[in-house]
mmCIF file of C-alpha atoms and ligand atoms in Angstrom:
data_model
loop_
_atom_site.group_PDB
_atom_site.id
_atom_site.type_symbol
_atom_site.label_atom_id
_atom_site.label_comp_id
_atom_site.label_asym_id
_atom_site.label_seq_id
_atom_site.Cartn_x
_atom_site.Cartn_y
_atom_site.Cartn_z
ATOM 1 C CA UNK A 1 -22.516 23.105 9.407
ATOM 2 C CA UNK A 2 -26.187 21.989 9.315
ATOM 3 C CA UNK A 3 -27.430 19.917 12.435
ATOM 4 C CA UNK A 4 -31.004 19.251 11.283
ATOM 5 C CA UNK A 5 -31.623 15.564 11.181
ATOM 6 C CA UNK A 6 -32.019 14.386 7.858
ATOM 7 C CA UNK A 7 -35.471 12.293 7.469
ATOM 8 C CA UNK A 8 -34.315 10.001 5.211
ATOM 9 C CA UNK A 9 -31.319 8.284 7.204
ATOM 10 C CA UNK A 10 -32.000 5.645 10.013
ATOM 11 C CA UNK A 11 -29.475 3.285 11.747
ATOM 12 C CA UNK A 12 -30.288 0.069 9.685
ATOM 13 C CA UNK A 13 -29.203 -2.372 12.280
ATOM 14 C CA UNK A 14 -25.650 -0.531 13.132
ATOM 15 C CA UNK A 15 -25.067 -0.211 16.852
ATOM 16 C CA UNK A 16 -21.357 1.152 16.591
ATOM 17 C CA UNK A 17 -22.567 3.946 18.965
ATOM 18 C CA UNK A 18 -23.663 1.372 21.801
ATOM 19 C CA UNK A 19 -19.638 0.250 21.574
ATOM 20 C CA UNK A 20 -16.915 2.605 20.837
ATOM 21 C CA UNK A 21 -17.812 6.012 23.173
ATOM 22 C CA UNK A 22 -17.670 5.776 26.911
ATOM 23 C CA UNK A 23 -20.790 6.939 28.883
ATOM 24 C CA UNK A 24 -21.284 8.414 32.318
ATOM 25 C CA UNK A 25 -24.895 8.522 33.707
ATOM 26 C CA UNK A 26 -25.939 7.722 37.131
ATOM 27 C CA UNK A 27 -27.617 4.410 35.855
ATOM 28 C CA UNK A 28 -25.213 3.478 33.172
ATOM 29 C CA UNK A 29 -21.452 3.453 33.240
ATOM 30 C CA UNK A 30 -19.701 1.883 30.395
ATOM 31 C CA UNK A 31 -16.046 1.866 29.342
ATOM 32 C CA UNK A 32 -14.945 2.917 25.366
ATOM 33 C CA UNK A 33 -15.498 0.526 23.231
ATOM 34 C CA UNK A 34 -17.258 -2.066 24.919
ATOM 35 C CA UNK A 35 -20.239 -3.347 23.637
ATOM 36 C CA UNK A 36 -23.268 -1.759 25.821
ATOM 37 C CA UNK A 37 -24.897 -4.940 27.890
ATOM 38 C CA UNK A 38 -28.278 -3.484 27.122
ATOM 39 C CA UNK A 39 -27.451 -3.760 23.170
ATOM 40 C CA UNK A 40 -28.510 -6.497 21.162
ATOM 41 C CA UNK A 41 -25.932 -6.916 18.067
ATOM 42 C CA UNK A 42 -27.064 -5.838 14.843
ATOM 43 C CA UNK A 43 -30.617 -4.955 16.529
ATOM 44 C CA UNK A 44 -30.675 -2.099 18.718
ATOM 45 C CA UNK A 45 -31.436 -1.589 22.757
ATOM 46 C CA UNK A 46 -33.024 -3.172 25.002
ATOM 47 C CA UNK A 47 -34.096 -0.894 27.060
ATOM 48 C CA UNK A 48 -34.752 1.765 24.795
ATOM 49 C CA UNK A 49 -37.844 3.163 26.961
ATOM 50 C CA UNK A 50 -35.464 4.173 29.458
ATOM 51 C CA UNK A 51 -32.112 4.465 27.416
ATOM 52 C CA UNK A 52 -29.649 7.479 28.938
ATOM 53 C CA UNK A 53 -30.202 11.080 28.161
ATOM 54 C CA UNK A 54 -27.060 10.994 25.838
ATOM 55 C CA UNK A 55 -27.858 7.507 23.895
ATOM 56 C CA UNK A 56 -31.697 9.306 23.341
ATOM 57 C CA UNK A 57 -29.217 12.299 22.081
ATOM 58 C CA UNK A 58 -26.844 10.816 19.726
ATOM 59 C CA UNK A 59 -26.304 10.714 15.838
ATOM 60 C CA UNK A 60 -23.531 10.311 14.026
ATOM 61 C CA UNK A 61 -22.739 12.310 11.380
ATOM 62 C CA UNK A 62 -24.540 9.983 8.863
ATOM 63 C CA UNK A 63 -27.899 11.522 10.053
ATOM 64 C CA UNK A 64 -26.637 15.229 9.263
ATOM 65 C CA UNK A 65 -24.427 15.620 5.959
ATOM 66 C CA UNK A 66 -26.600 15.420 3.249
ATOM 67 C CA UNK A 67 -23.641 14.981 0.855
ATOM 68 C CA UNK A 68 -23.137 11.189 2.189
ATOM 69 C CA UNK A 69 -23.942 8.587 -0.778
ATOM 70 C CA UNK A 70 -25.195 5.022 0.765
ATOM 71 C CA UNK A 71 -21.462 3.735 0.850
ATOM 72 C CA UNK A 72 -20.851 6.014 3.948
ATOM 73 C CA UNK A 73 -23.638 4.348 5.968
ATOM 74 C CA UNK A 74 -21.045 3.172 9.339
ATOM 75 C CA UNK A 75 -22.576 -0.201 8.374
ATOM 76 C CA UNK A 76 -20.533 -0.550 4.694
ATOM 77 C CA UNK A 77 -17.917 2.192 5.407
ATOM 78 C CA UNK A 78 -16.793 1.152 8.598
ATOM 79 C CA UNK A 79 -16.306 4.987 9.364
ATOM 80 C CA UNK A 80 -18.790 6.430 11.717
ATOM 81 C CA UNK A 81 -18.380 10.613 11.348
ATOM 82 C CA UNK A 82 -18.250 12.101 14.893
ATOM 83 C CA UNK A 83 -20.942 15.181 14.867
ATOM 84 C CA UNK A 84 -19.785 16.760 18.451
ATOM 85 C CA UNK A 85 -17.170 19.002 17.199
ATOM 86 C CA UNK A 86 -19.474 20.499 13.532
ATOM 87 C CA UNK A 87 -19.636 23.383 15.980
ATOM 88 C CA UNK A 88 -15.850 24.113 15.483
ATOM 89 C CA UNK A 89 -15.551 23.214 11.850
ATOM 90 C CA UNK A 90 -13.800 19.573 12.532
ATOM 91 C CA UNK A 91 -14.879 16.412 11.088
ATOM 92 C CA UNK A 92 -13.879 13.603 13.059
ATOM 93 C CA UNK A 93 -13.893 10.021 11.385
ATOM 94 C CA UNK A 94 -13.678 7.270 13.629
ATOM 95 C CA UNK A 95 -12.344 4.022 11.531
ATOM 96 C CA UNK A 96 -13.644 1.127 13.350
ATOM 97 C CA UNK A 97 -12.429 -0.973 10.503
ATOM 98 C CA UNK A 98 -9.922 -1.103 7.849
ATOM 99 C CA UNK A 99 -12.575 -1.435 5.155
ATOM 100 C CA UNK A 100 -12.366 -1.485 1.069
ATOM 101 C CA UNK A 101 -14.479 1.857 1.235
ATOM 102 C CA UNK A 102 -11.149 3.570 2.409
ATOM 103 C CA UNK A 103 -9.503 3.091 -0.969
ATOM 104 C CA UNK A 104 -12.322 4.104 -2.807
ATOM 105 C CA UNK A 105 -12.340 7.411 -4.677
ATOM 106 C CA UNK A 106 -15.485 8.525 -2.903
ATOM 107 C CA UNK A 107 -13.770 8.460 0.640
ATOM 108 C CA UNK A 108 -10.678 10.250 -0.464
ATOM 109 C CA UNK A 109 -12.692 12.884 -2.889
ATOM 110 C CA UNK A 110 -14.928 14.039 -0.217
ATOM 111 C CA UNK A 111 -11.787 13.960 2.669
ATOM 112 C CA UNK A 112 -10.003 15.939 0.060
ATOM 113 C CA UNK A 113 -13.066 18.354 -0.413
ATOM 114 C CA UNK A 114 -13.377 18.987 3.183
ATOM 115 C CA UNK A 115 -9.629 19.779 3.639
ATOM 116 C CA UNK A 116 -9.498 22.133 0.617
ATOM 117 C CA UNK A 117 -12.053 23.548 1.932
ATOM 118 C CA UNK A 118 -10.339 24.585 5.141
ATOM 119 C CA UNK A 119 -12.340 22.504 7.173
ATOM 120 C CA UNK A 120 -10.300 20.301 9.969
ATOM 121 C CA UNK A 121 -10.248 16.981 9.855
ATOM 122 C CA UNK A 122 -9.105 14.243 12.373
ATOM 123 C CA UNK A 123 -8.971 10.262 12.071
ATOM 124 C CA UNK A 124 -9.857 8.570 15.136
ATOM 125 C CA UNK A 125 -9.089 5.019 15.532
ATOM 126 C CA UNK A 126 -10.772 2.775 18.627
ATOM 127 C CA UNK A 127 -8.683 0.787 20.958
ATOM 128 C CA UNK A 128 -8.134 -2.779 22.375
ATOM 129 C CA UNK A 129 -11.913 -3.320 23.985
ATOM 130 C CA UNK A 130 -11.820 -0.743 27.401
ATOM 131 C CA UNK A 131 -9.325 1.481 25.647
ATOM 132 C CA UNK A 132 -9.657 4.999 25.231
ATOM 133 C CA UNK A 133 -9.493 5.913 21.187
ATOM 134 C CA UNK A 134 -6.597 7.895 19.706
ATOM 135 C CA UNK A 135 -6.768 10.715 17.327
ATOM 136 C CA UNK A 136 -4.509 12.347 14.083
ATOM 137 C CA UNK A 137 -5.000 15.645 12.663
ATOM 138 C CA UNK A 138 -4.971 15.239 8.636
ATOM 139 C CA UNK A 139 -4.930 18.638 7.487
ATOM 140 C CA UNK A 140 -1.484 19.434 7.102
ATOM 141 C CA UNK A 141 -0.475 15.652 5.923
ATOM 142 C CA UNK A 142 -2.635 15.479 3.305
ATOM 143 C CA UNK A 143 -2.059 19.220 1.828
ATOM 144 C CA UNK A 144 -0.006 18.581 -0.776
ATOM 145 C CA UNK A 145 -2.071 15.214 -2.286
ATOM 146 C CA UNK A 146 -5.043 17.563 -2.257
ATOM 147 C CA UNK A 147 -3.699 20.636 -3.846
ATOM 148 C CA UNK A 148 -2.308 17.926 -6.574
ATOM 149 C CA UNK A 149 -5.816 16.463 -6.611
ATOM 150 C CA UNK A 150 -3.680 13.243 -6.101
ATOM 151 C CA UNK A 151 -6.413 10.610 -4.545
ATOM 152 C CA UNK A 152 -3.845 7.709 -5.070
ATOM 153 C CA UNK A 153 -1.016 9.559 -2.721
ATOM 154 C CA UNK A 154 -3.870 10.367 -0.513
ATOM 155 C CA UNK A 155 -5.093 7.266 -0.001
ATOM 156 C CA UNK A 156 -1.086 6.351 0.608
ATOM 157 C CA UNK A 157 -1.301 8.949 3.772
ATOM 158 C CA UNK A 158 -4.251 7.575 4.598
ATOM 159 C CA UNK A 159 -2.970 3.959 5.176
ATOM 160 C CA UNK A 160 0.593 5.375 6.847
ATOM 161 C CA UNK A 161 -1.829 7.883 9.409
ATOM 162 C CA UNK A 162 -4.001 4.442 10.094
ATOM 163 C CA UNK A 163 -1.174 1.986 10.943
ATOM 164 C CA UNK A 164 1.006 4.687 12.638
ATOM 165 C CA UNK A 165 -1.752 5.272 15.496
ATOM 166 C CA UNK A 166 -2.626 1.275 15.351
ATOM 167 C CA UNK A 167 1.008 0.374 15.657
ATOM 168 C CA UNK A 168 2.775 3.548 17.950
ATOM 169 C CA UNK A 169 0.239 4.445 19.892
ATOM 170 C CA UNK A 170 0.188 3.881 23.603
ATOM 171 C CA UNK A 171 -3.633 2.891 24.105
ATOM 172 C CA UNK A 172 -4.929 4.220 27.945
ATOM 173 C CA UNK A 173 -7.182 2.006 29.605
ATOM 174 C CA UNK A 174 -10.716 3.824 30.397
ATOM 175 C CA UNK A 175 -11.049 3.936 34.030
ATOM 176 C CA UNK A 176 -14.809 3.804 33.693
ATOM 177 C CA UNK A 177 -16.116 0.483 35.678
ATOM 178 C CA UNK A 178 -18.937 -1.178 33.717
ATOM 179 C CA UNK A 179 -21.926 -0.963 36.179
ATOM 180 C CA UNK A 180 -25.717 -0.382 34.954
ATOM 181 C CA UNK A 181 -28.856 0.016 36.968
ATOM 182 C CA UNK A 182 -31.080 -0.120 33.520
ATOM 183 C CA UNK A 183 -33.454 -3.154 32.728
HETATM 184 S S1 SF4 B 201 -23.055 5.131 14.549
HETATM 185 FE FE1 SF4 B 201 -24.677 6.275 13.453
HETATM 186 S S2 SF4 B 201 -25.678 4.739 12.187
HETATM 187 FE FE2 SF4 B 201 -24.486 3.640 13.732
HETATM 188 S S3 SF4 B 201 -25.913 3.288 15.450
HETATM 189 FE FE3 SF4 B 201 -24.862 5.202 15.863
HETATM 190 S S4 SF4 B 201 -26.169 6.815 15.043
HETATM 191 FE FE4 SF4 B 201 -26.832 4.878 14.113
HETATM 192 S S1 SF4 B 202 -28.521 2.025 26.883
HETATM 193 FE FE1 SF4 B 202 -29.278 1.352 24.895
HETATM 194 S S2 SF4 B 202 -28.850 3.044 23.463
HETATM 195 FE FE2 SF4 B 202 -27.605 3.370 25.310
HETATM 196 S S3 SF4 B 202 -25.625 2.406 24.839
HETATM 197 FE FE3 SF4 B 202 -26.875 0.882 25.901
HETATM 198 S S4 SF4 B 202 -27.847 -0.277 24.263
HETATM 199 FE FE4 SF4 B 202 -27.102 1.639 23.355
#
């Protein structure tokens, strides 16, 4: 999958990435999805000069797939596309919120495009604030909507997957202890 940075993509005021992951420097430590205390909502870091190796490093998958129309932009979709596991032919999409774009044809044609396509692809939903996220596999549940070309009994597996995890799953507490040396 291509990883060049696509020049025409830019954040637009989303900060999801300062929230949901968990990060481990020697100057920052923050929990999973917990607001960064360096970010300012809907405007970016504050200390951006001297912002952690892996903030300077991270895109979502926004910046990458070329095939994204403006609805997947985290900011309207609510679905932020992990990039770390392209390498191994996974998409990852982390649903921060239960948004309208989820029942729109464009969500479920592309999801069924990747799976037909043989391409693995996981749903990620965040935890309770200082919760580590949980993850489903979709491949196999969704095989038989996609082979039908189905995108209303897709989008039905797609709501199940969503409020199985929310309501079954056990969420573990991140053991990370919020502590920053930045700014
Ligand atoms: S999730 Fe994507 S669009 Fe949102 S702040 Fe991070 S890199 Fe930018
Ligand atoms: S240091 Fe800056 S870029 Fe990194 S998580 Fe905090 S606010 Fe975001």
């Amino acid at each position: 999958m291509p990883l060049a940075v696509l020049e025409d993509r830019s954040c637009e005021g989303c900060t999801a990435c300062c929230a949901f992951p968990p990060i481990r420097t020697d100057k920052l430590q923050k929990p999973a999805n917990l607001l960064c205390p360096h970010c300012a909502e809907g405007q970016g870091c504050t200390v951006y000069d001297v912002r952690p190796a892996v903030c300077r490093g991270f895109y979502c998958g926004w910046f990458f797939l070329a095939e994204l129309g403006p609805d997947w932009h985290p900011n309207h979709s609510g679905v932020v596309i992990r990039a770390e596991h392209f390498d191994e032919d996974t998409i990852t999409l982390l649903i921060l919120r239960l948004s309208p774009f989820l029942v729109s044809e464009e969500f479920a044609a592309m999801v069924g495009g990747w799976v037909a396509g043989g391409v693995g692809v996981e749903f990620e939903r965040v935890g309770p604030p200082g919760h580590l996220p949980a993850k489903m596999r979709m491949n196999e549940l969704l095989e038989e909507a996609v082979a039908a070309r189905d995108l209303r009994a897709m989008h039905k597996v797609f709501a199940w997957s969503l409020a199985h995890i929310d309501r079954t799953h056990v969420w573990e507490p991140d053991t990370i202890v919020l502590r920053s040396e930045l700014g």
